[in-house]
C-alpha cells in the first residue's frame, strides 16, 4: 500500500474524534464560544439526546459576514494570534478547532449577525463540505444548529451511551456553566422540556437553588478567600450534607470547568475528620488566577490544566474550604422542624415564562437568602458553664444560647485526636528493605508514580525507576512496614487515585486507634466535677469540637428558643 | 476400644497435640483429637492439615480401637478429673466415648476415626539427628525474624539447609535476617533444603520434651513435608513452596565500624528507648563515637516520642572504626538482643544507609542483619 496524505475531510474527522467525543462535547464547545462572544443569554436545545439536534443560540457579539466561512475552517480563531498568546489565554476557546471538527461529523448550520452589521449570514457545513454564505435577516447573536451528529461516523454513533446518560452529560455540563456564569441566563431544553433555567441575575446561590434544590442551596457554605494571585470563591456543602462520591465537587479555573484529581483531593481533605468514611462533600469552587500561571493547552477538550505552582493552588483550595467549614460547623439540631425553611421554593414555571425576553420582570423569582451564616469565631464551642453529668455518659452545660449535651466519650476522643495530631512528626521515617523489591505497575499507575517521585521521598518511600512501568523499592514508610513493599506502594497509588492525602488515612487510623485504645473516657464512667470541667474546657479549645474523629457529633444543642417552644411559652409551630 | 490411662499422661498428651487442633474449620473432624490404640500405647493426634502433632502415651489396652474426640471438650474434661486412673471405652455403633474416672462418668460424642486425615509415617532411613539443645536454641534465634505477612508466604518460613555435617536455619521478614548454624553429630549423604513454617518450628520448640536428647528430622523426598520425630512425639509440617531469597547476598561483606559492647546493657538501653519510640516512629538512634587515647568509645541510644518524651542511654563500647549516627527499628534490635546468648555482642556498621550486623562475640554460629531506618527529609 502506498502512503498518501489523507483527504482533508478524513483528517478532520480524525481530529474531531479528540474534540467531539459525544453530544455533550458539542454543547461544551458551542456554549464556550457563546460565552467567549460575551453572550448574556444562552439557550441550548437538544433533541434525541443530541443525536438529532443540538442548537445553541446566544445574544453575543456575532460573526461578521466576511468572517463566516473562516469560522468553520480548521485553526481559524479570533481568540489567539501569536504563540505567545497561548500563555495568556483569557478566553475559553483558542484552538480554532471546534466548529471545523463539529462540521466534519454533522450537518451544521451557522447563522449569525454581528453587533455592528445590519445583515446576518447563514452558512451550512455538511460532513466538512462548506456551502456559500447566504445573507439572512436575523437578530443579533449567533445560532449554531448541529443536526445528525456523527451521521458519517457510525463507529462513534455506536459507542454513544444510552440516551439517559448522554442527556445527563449535557445537563451536567450546562449546569456547571450556569453556575460558573451566574450573570448569563442559561436555558436548556431537552426533548422539548425545560431542564435548566437560570435567571442570569448574577446570584450564584440562586443558580444553585434552581439547579439542585432550595434546601441544598441553603446548606451550601460560601467560600471566599484570596491568597497571592489566587482568588477562590464558590460554595461547599456543610458537613451535614454529604454525597457518596466525588462527582459533585466541581472546579472552575478562570471560568473554565476543569477536572483535577489533586484539587478535588484538596477539597476532600479540607473535610478531613468531619465526614464519615466514604462520604464526600458537594462543592463548586471558582478559582481565578493570572492566565500565565495556568496552562490549559494540555488536551483538546481542555478539561485538564497544568499549574505553574500546583502546591500553592492545592493549599489555597484546602485552606479556603477548611476556613469556610470551620466558620460554619453546625451543631446538629435537636429537631429538624425547629428551623423553618428560609423562604418558599421558587416557582420556576414563572421564570420559564419570562424567557426569552430579557425585559420582563425577572424580580418575581428573586429570593431572599437567609443562609445560616455563623461568624468565624463561632465555630468554636462558646464558653460553657458546667451543670453536671447525666447517665454517667453525658455532660450537661449551659452556653449563652441554651443547653448543651456533650457525649463525654466522643468529646474526649476529639480532644485526644487533636492533641495527637498536633504532636505528629512532620517527617515520616523510612525503613530500608533487606532486598530491594521490583514492582510492576500499569502504565497509568506508573505515570502517577513518576509524577509523584519527589513526593514519595518525603513520605518515607525510597523508589527508583527501573525500566518501563517498573520501579525498584528500596525503602518503605515505617507505618506500612507490616505489608509487602509492592502492596505498600500500591496503598500510596490508591491514595493518589482516590484523591486522598497520601498516607493520611494510615496516620489517622493509627491515631484514632490510639485514641480509642488509650485514655478516652467511656460512656458509663462517672466523672468528678473537676474532670467534667476540664473536659468541657478542652473541648472549647478544640479546632473542630463538634464531631468526634469518627464523624459522630460530640454535642447536641438545645437552644433557649427551642426550650421556650417546647414549654409552650412561645407559639408552637 | 477399651483403654485405661493415667490422668496426668493423658492431660499432658492432649496439651501437646491440641496445639495443632484447628478450632474453626469447615471440616468438623479437624477440631477433634484422634485417640487410637497403637502397639501397646495410646496414640493422640491432631492436625490442621498444615501442622500435625502426634503423641504416644502409656496405656493399659483391653480392646483395640480408635475414634476422634472433640479436642476442647476432652481437654477441659480431663483437666478436671481428680482420680489417677481414667478408663475410656468406645461404643463403636454410636461413636460415643465413655470416660470414667473415680466418681465421674462422662459420655462424649465422637466422630469416626475413618474421617481423620491419615498422618504420615516417616521413612526412617533419611533421618537427620539433631541435638535437642541446638534445635531449641536455633529456633529461638531464627523463628522470630520470619515474616507474619501471609502475602509473602515464603518469608513466613525458615529456610533449613543441611550440607555435610552443617545445619543452617535462616529467616527474613524483608527488614532483617537471622542466620544460625549448628554442627550435626553425623554427616548427611546429600545436601537437603526445605522452607519450614516458622510457626511449626515454634510449636516444635515448645513441645520438645526435656527427656529427649536427639530429634530426628526427616524430609521425605517429594512429599513437601518435614517430620520431626522424638521418642513419644512426632510433629509433621507442610513445607512452604517457593524459592527462599538468596540471603548470603544480603549479608554485607565489609564494615567500617565494629563496636563491641555488653549484650545486657545494650538490651536494657533498647528497652528504655522503646518505651518512647513505640508511640511514634519506632526509631532508636544509635550514635557511635570511637574512643580517644584517654577515654573509651561510647554508644548512645536514644528514643523519643512527641507525646511522652525522650530517653538517652550511653554505654562504654570498644569501637574500631569511624563514628556514625544510624537509626534502627528499636523492636528489631530488642528482639535480636533477647536471643543472643553471649555476654558481649559486636555491632558492625558502615554507613547510615547500609545494614547493621549483630554477632555474638566469640560465637560464629549466629548472625543477624538489620536494615536501617531513615528520617524523612
Coordinates of C-alpha atoms in Angstrom, one line a residue, chain B:
Chain B
X1 CA -11.8 -49.7 72.1
X2 CA -11.3 -50.0 75.8
X3 CA -8.2 -48.5 77.5
X4 CA -7.1 -47.2 80.8
X5 CA -4.5 -44.4 81.2
X6 CA -3.1 -42.2 83.8
X7 CA -4.9 -38.8 84.0
X8 CA -1.5 -37.0 84.2
X9 CA -0.3 -38.6 81.0
X10 CA -3.5 -38.0 79.1
X11 CA -3.6 -34.4 80.1
X12 CA 0.0 -33.8 79.1
X13 CA -0.6 -35.6 75.8
X14 CA -3.7 -33.7 75.0
X15 CA -1.9 -30.4 75.9
X16 CA 0.8 -31.2 73.4
X17 CA -1.4 -32.3 70.4
X18 CA -4.1 -29.6 70.9
X19 CA -1.6 -27.0 69.5
X20 CA -2.3 -28.5 66.1
X21 CA -6.1 -28.5 66.5
X22 CA -7.9 -26.2 64.2
X23 CA -10.6 -24.7 66.3
X24 CA -12.5 -23.2 63.4
X25 CA -12.7 -25.4 60.4
X26 CA -15.3 -26.4 57.9
X27 CA -14.1 -30.0 58.5
X28 CA -15.5 -30.8 61.9
X29 CA -13.1 -33.7 62.4
X30 CA -10.2 -31.2 62.4
X31 CA -11.5 -29.9 65.8
X32 CA -11.1 -33.4 67.2
X33 CA -8.2 -35.4 68.5
X34 CA -7.6 -38.8 67.2
X35 CA -7.4 -41.4 70.0
X36 CA -6.2 -44.7 68.9
X37 CA -4.5 -47.8 70.3
X38 CA -1.1 -48.3 68.8
X39 CA 1.1 -51.2 69.6
X40 CA 0.5 -51.2 73.3
X41 CA 0.3 -47.4 73.7
X42 CA -2.4 -44.9 73.2
X43 CA -1.8 -42.5 70.3
X44 CA -3.2 -39.0 70.3
X45 CA -3.1 -37.0 67.0
X46 CA -4.3 -33.6 65.9
X47 CA -3.9 -31.7 62.7
X48 CA -5.0 -28.6 60.9
X49 CA -3.7 -30.0 57.6
X50 CA -0.7 -27.8 57.7
X51 CA 0.7 -28.9 61.0
X52 CA 0.1 -32.3 62.6
X53 CA 1.2 -33.4 66.1
X54 CA 1.1 -37.0 67.4
X55 CA 1.9 -38.0 70.9
X56 CA 2.0 -41.5 72.4
X57 CA 1.2 -42.2 76.0
X58 CA 1.4 -45.4 78.0
X59 CA -1.9 -47.2 78.4
X60 CA -3.4 -50.5 79.5
X61 CA -5.2 -51.7 76.5
X62 CA -8.1 -54.1 76.9
X63 CA -9.6 -53.8 73.5
X64 CA -8.1 -52.2 70.4
X65 CA -9.9 -49.4 68.5
X66 CA -9.9 -45.7 67.6
X67 CA -12.1 -42.7 67.4
X68 CA -11.8 -38.9 67.3
X69 CA -12.9 -36.8 70.3
X70 CA -13.7 -33.1 70.3
X71 CA -10.4 -31.6 71.4
X72 CA -11.6 -28.7 73.6
X73 CA -14.2 -30.6 75.5
X74 CA -11.9 -33.6 76.0
X75 CA -9.0 -31.4 77.2
X76 CA -11.2 -29.5 79.6
X77 CA -12.8 -32.6 80.9
X78 CA -9.5 -34.4 81.5
X79 CA -8.2 -31.3 83.3
X80 CA -11.0 -31.6 85.9
X81 CA -10.6 -35.3 86.6
X82 CA -9.1 -35.9 90.1
X83 CA -8.7 -39.6 90.1
X84 CA -5.4 -41.1 88.8
X85 CA -6.9 -43.7 86.5
X86 CA -9.0 -42.8 83.5
X87 CA -10.9 -45.5 81.8
X88 CA -12.2 -45.0 78.3
X89 CA -14.5 -47.2 76.3
X90 CA -15.9 -46.6 72.9
X91 CA -19.3 -47.6 71.7
X92 CA -18.5 -48.2 68.1
X93 CA -22.1 -48.2 66.9
X94 CA -23.0 -44.8 68.4
X95 CA -19.4 -43.4 68.3
X96 CA -19.7 -42.4 72.0
X97 CA -16.7 -42.4 74.2
X98 CA -17.4 -43.2 77.8
X99 CA -14.8 -41.6 80.1
X100 CA -14.9 -43.0 83.6
X101 CA -12.7 -41.7 86.4
X102 CA -13.3 -42.1 90.1
X103 CA -16.8 -41.0 90.7
X104 CA -17.3 -39.2 87.4
X105 CA -18.8 -40.8 84.4
X106 CA -19.0 -38.9 81.1
X107 CA -20.1 -39.7 77.6
X108 CA -18.5 -37.8 74.7
X109 CA -19.9 -37.7 71.2
X110 CA -17.2 -38.6 68.7
X111 CA -16.5 -38.7 65.0
X112 CA -15.5 -41.9 63.3
X113 CA -11.7 -42.1 63.0
X114 CA -12.0 -43.1 59.4
X115 CA -12.7 -39.4 58.7
X116 CA -9.5 -38.3 60.3
X117 CA -6.7 -37.4 57.7
X118 CA -4.0 -40.0 57.7
X119 CA -0.9 -39.0 59.5
X120 CA 2.4 -39.6 57.6
X121 CA 4.7 -42.4 58.6
X122 CA 8.4 -41.4 58.4
X123 CA 10.8 -43.4 56.3
X124 CA 13.4 -43.6 59.0
X125 CA 16.2 -44.1 56.6
X126 CA 16.9 -40.4 55.9
X127 CA 16.6 -39.2 59.4
X128 CA 19.0 -36.4 60.4
X129 CA 19.6 -36.5 64.1
X130 CA 19.8 -33.0 65.7
X131 CA 20.6 -32.3 69.4
X132 CA 17.6 -31.0 71.2
X133 CA 19.5 -28.2 72.8
X134 CA 20.9 -27.0 69.4
X135 CA 17.5 -27.2 67.8
X136 CA 15.7 -25.3 70.6
X137 CA 18.3 -22.5 70.5
X138 CA 18.3 -22.3 66.7
X139 CA 14.5 -22.0 66.6
X140 CA 14.6 -19.4 69.3
X141 CA 17.2 -17.4 67.4
X142 CA 15.7 -17.6 64.0
X143 CA 11.9 -18.0 64.1
X144 CA 11.1 -14.6 65.4
X145 CA 12.6 -12.9 62.4
X146 CA 10.3 -14.6 60.0
X147 CA 7.5 -12.5 58.4
X148 CA 3.9 -12.8 59.6
X149 CA 2.6 -11.3 56.4
X150 CA 0.7 -14.0 54.5
X151 CA 1.1 -12.0 51.3
X152 CA 4.7 -13.3 51.1
X153 CA 4.3 -16.9 52.2
X154 CA 7.9 -17.8 51.6
X155 CA 9.1 -15.3 54.2
X156 CA 6.8 -16.8 56.8
X157 CA 9.0 -19.8 56.7
X158 CA 12.5 -20.7 57.9
X159 CA 15.0 -21.9 55.4
X160 CA 16.5 -25.1 56.8
X161 CA 19.6 -26.4 54.9
X162 CA 21.6 -29.5 55.6
X163 CA 25.0 -29.7 54.0
X164 CA 27.5 -32.3 55.1
X165 CA 27.6 -32.0 58.9
X166 CA 26.3 -28.5 59.0
X167 CA 22.7 -27.5 59.7
X168 CA 21.6 -23.9 58.9
X169 CA 18.4 -22.1 59.7
X170 CA 17.7 -18.7 58.2
X171 CA 14.7 -16.4 58.2
X172 CA 14.0 -12.9 56.9
X173 CA 10.9 -10.6 57.0
X174 CA 12.1 -8.1 54.5
X175 CA 13.8 -5.8 57.0
X176 CA 16.0 -8.2 58.9
X177 CA 17.7 -11.5 58.5
X178 CA 18.6 -14.1 61.1
X179 CA 21.1 -17.0 60.4
X180 CA 22.1 -19.7 62.8
X181 CA 24.3 -22.6 62.0
X182 CA 24.9 -25.8 64.0
X183 CA 27.1 -28.9 63.6
X184 CA 25.4 -32.2 63.2
X185 CA 26.8 -35.3 65.0
X186 CA 26.9 -37.2 61.8
X187 CA 27.4 -36.1 58.2
X188 CA 24.5 -36.5 55.8
X189 CA 24.9 -38.1 52.5
X190 CA 23.3 -35.4 50.3
X191 CA 22.6 -31.7 50.8
X192 CA 18.9 -31.0 51.6
X193 CA 16.9 -27.9 51.9
X194 CA 13.4 -27.0 53.0
X195 CA 11.3 -24.0 54.0
X196 CA 9.5 -24.9 57.2
X197 CA 6.8 -22.6 58.5
X198 CA 8.2 -20.6 61.4
X199 CA 5.0 -21.3 63.4
X200 CA 5.6 -25.1 63.1
X201 CA 9.2 -24.6 64.4
X202 CA 7.9 -22.5 67.3
X203 CA 5.5 -25.2 68.2
X204 CA 8.2 -27.8 67.9
X205 CA 10.5 -25.8 70.3
X206 CA 7.5 -25.7 72.7
X207 CA 6.7 -29.4 72.8
X208 CA 10.2 -30.9 72.6
X209 CA 10.3 -32.9 75.8
X210 CA 13.2 -32.3 78.1
X211 CA 13.8 -36.0 78.4
X212 CA 14.9 -36.3 74.7
X213 CA 18.5 -35.8 73.7
X214 CA 18.1 -36.0 70.0
X215 CA 15.4 -35.2 67.5
X216 CA 15.3 -36.8 64.1
X217 CA 14.4 -34.5 61.2
X218 CA 13.1 -36.3 58.2
X219 CA 12.5 -34.8 54.8
X220 CA 10.7 -37.5 52.8
X221 CA 11.5 -36.9 49.2
X222 CA 8.8 -35.3 47.0
X223 CA 6.2 -35.2 49.8
X224 CA 6.5 -31.5 50.6
X225 CA 6.6 -32.3 54.3
X226 CA 9.0 -32.3 57.2
X227 CA 8.8 -34.7 60.1
X228 CA 10.4 -34.2 63.5
X229 CA 10.5 -37.5 65.3
X230 CA 11.1 -37.8 69.0
X231 CA 10.7 -40.6 71.4
X232 CA 7.0 -40.1 72.1
X233 CA 6.1 -37.2 69.9
X234 CA 6.0 -36.6 66.2
X235 CA 5.4 -33.3 64.5
X236 CA 4.7 -33.1 60.8
X237 CA 4.5 -29.9 58.9
X238 CA 3.8 -29.0 55.3
X239 CA 6.7 -27.2 53.7
X240 CA 6.3 -23.8 52.1
X241 CA 6.8 -24.0 48.4
X242 CA 8.9 -21.4 46.6
X243 CA 12.4 -20.2 46.5
X244 CA 13.8 -18.6 49.5
X245 CA 15.7 -15.4 48.7
X246 CA 19.5 -15.8 48.4
X247 CA 20.3 -14.4 51.8
X248 CA 24.1 -14.8 51.5
X249 CA 24.0 -12.0 49.1
X250 CA 22.4 -9.7 51.6
X251 CA 25.0 -10.1 54.3
X252 CA 27.5 -7.2 53.9
X253 CA 31.0 -8.4 53.2
X254 CA 32.7 -5.3 54.6
X255 CA 32.3 -3.0 57.5
X256 CA 33.6 0.5 58.5
X257 CA 33.0 0.2 62.2
X258 CA 32.9 -2.6 64.7
X259 CA 31.6 -1.9 68.1
X260 CA 31.8 -4.4 70.9
X261 CA 29.5 -3.9 73.9
X262 CA 27.7 -5.7 76.6
X263 CA 24.7 -7.5 75.5
X264 CA 22.7 -6.9 78.6
X265 CA 23.4 -3.2 78.8
X266 CA 22.5 -2.8 75.1
X267 CA 19.3 -4.7 75.6
X268 CA 18.4 -2.6 78.6
X269 CA 19.1 0.6 76.7
X270 CA 17.0 -0.6 73.8
X271 CA 14.1 -1.4 76.1
X272 CA 14.3 2.0 77.6
X273 CA 14.4 3.7 74.2
X274 CA 11.4 1.6 73.1
X275 CA 9.2 2.9 75.8
X276 CA 9.3 6.2 74.0
X277 CA 9.9 5.1 70.4
X278 CA 7.0 2.7 70.3
X279 CA 4.5 5.5 70.4
X280 CA 5.7 7.0 67.2
X281 CA 8.3 6.1 64.7
X282 CA 9.8 3.0 66.5
X283 CA 13.2 4.6 65.8
X284 CA 16.2 4.1 68.0
X285 CA 19.0 6.4 67.1
X286 CA 22.4 4.9 67.7
X287 CA 25.3 7.3 68.0
X288 CA 28.6 5.5 67.7
X289 CA 31.6 7.5 69.0
X290 CA 35.0 5.9 68.9
X291 CA 37.2 6.5 71.9
X292 CA 40.3 8.7 72.1
X293 CA 43.6 8.0 73.8
X294 CA 42.2 8.5 77.2
X295 CA 38.5 7.9 77.1
X296 CA 36.8 4.7 75.9
X297 CA 34.4 4.7 72.9
X298 CA 30.8 5.1 73.6
X299 CA 27.4 4.2 72.1
X300 CA 24.4 6.4 72.8
X301 CA 20.9 5.0 72.2
X302 CA 18.0 7.4 72.1
X303 CA 14.3 7.0 71.6
X304 CA 11.8 9.8 71.5
X305 CA 8.1 10.5 71.2
X306 CA 6.3 13.7 70.7
X307 CA 3.9 12.7 73.4
X308 CA 5.7 11.1 76.2
X309 CA 9.2 12.5 75.9
X310 CA 12.6 11.1 75.1
X311 CA 15.4 9.0 76.6
X312 CA 19.1 8.6 76.0
X313 CA 21.4 6.0 77.5
X314 CA 25.1 5.9 76.9
X315 CA 27.3 2.9 77.4
X316 CA 31.0 2.2 77.0
X317 CA 32.0 0.2 74.0
X318 CA 35.2 -0.8 72.3
X319 CA 34.9 0.7 68.9
X320 CA 37.1 0.1 65.9
X321 CA 36.4 2.4 63.0
X322 CA 34.8 5.8 62.2
X323 CA 31.9 7.5 64.1
X324 CA 28.4 7.0 62.8
X325 CA 24.8 8.0 63.6
X326 CA 22.4 5.3 62.4
X327 CA 18.8 4.5 63.2
X328 CA 17.1 1.2 63.5
X329 CA 13.7 -0.1 64.4
X330 CA 14.1 -0.5 68.1
X331 CA 11.9 -3.6 68.3
X332 CA 14.1 -5.4 65.8
X333 CA 17.1 -4.5 68.0
X334 CA 15.4 -5.6 71.2
X335 CA 14.2 -8.9 69.7
X336 CA 17.6 -10.0 68.5
X337 CA 19.4 -8.9 71.7
X338 CA 16.9 -11.0 73.6
X339 CA 18.1 -14.2 71.9
X340 CA 21.8 -13.6 71.9
X341 CA 23.5 -15.9 74.4
X342 CA 26.9 -14.4 74.8
X343 CA 27.7 -11.6 77.3
X344 CA 29.1 -9.4 74.5
X345 CA 27.9 -8.6 71.0
X346 CA 29.6 -6.9 68.1
X347 CA 27.6 -4.4 66.0
X348 CA 29.1 -4.0 62.6
X349 CA 28.1 -0.9 60.5
X350 CA 29.4 1.0 57.6
X351 CA 27.1 4.0 56.6
X352 CA 23.7 5.1 57.8
X353 CA 22.1 3.6 54.7
X354 CA 23.8 0.2 54.9
X355 CA 22.6 -2.7 57.1
X356 CA 23.9 -3.3 60.5
X357 CA 25.1 -6.8 61.6
X358 CA 24.9 -8.1 65.1
X359 CA 27.1 -11.1 66.0
X360 CA 27.7 -12.7 69.4
X361 CA 31.3 -12.2 70.3
X362 CA 33.2 -15.5 70.3
X363 CA 30.4 -17.4 68.6
X364 CA 30.4 -17.7 64.8
X365 CA 27.3 -19.7 64.6
X366 CA 24.8 -16.8 64.7
X367 CA 24.4 -13.5 62.8
X368 CA 21.6 -11.1 62.4
X369 CA 21.3 -8.4 59.8
X370 CA 19.0 -5.3 60.4
X371 CA 18.2 -2.7 57.8
X372 CA 18.5 0.9 59.0
X373 CA 15.7 3.4 59.0
X374 CA 15.8 6.9 57.7
X375 CA 14.1 10.0 59.0
X376 CA 12.2 11.5 56.1
X377 CA 13.6 14.7 54.7

